Amino acid sequence: MADDFEFADKVPPSFDSAGNASKGFNPGLIVLLLVGGLLLIFLVGNFVLYTYAQKTVPPRKKKPISKKKMKKERLKQGISAPGE
């Protein structure tokens, strides 16, 4: 009766403890590659957006300097302010 089963003495590959370790992927390696890939995509995307913004967005306007500050700067340089 024991001879009736053809696969009775064989162990399935999933339960084989002496199986080849290189057949499956290491879960830690998969997570590392996934996180590294996402980080790389994020950095490359930011670089592309930055270069695009540098080309297309006009430079910001400077705030106007008040007359009081201008007068102080001229006095520091030794130029007399007009009207004095």
Short mmCIF file of C-alpha atoms in Angstrom, two decimals:
data_model
loop_
_atom_site.label_atom_id
_atom_site.label_comp_id
_atom_site.label_asym_id
_atom_site.label_seq_id
_atom_site.Cartn_x
_atom_site.Cartn_y
_atom_site.Cartn_z
CA MET A 1 0.00 0.00 0.00
CA ALA A 2 2.88 2.39 0.69
CA ASP A 3 4.05 1.90 -2.89
CA ASP A 4 0.78 3.39 -4.17
CA PHE A 5 1.97 6.97 -3.54
CA GLU A 6 4.52 8.14 -6.04
CA PHE A 7 5.60 11.28 -4.10
CA ALA A 8 5.57 9.83 -0.58
CA ASP A 9 9.34 10.08 -0.07
CA LYS A 10 9.80 13.51 -1.68
CA VAL A 11 9.67 16.79 0.24
CA PRO A 12 8.06 19.85 -1.43
CA PRO A 13 10.60 22.62 -2.23
CA SER A 14 8.88 25.11 0.08
CA PHE A 15 9.52 22.83 3.07
CA ASP A 16 13.03 21.80 2.07
CA SER A 17 15.33 23.12 4.84
CA ALA A 18 18.49 22.39 2.84
CA GLY A 19 17.23 24.27 -0.23
CA ASN A 20 19.23 26.78 -2.19
CA ALA A 21 19.21 30.16 -0.40
CA SER A 22 19.73 32.13 -3.62
CA LYS A 23 16.33 31.14 -5.04
CA GLY A 24 14.32 33.72 -3.05
CA PHE A 25 14.83 37.41 -2.50
CA ASN A 26 15.89 38.75 0.85
CA PRO A 27 12.99 40.84 2.25
CA GLY A 28 15.43 43.37 3.70
CA LEU A 29 16.98 43.86 0.28
CA ILE A 30 13.56 44.41 -1.28
CA VAL A 31 12.68 47.07 1.31
CA LEU A 32 16.07 48.74 0.89
CA LEU A 33 15.72 48.85 -2.89
CA LEU A 34 12.16 50.17 -2.64
CA VAL A 35 13.04 52.95 -0.18
CA GLY A 36 16.22 53.81 -2.09
CA GLY A 37 14.32 53.94 -5.37
CA LEU A 38 11.62 56.20 -3.93
CA LEU A 39 14.26 58.50 -2.43
CA LEU A 40 16.10 58.67 -5.74
CA ILE A 41 12.87 59.47 -7.62
CA PHE A 42 12.08 62.19 -5.05
CA LEU A 43 15.50 63.82 -5.36
CA VAL A 44 15.57 63.68 -9.16
CA GLY A 45 12.03 65.10 -9.30
CA ASN A 46 12.98 67.97 -7.00
CA PHE A 47 16.03 68.75 -9.12
CA VAL A 48 13.96 68.78 -12.31
CA LEU A 49 11.34 71.06 -10.74
CA TYR A 50 14.05 73.37 -9.39
CA THR A 51 15.73 73.75 -12.77
CA TYR A 52 12.35 74.30 -14.47
CA ALA A 53 11.45 76.99 -11.91
CA GLN A 54 14.80 78.72 -12.40
CA LYS A 55 14.11 79.04 -16.11
CA THR A 56 10.44 80.02 -16.03
CA VAL A 57 9.66 81.93 -12.81
CA PRO A 58 10.65 85.60 -12.92
CA PRO A 59 12.93 86.89 -10.17
CA ARG A 60 11.28 88.35 -7.09
CA LYS A 61 10.95 92.11 -6.85
CA LYS A 62 13.03 93.77 -4.17
CA LYS A 63 11.25 95.73 -1.48
CA PRO A 64 11.62 99.48 -1.95
CA ILE A 65 14.09 101.13 0.40
CA SER A 66 12.63 103.83 2.61
CA LYS A 67 13.89 107.39 2.37
CA LYS A 68 15.14 107.21 5.95
CA LYS A 69 17.33 104.17 5.19
CA MET A 70 18.62 105.79 2.03
CA LYS A 71 19.59 108.89 3.97
CA LYS A 72 21.48 106.77 6.55
CA GLU A 73 23.34 104.88 3.81
CA ARG A 74 24.39 108.10 2.11
CA LEU A 75 25.61 109.55 5.40
CA LYS A 76 27.67 106.40 6.02
CA GLN A 77 29.32 106.77 2.61
CA GLY A 78 30.05 110.43 3.24
CA ILE A 79 27.63 111.82 0.69
CA SER A 80 25.44 114.55 2.05
CA ALA A 81 21.74 114.07 1.56
CA PRO A 82 20.05 116.66 -0.63
CA GLY A 83 18.28 119.46 1.21
CA GLU A 84 20.71 119.64 4.10
#
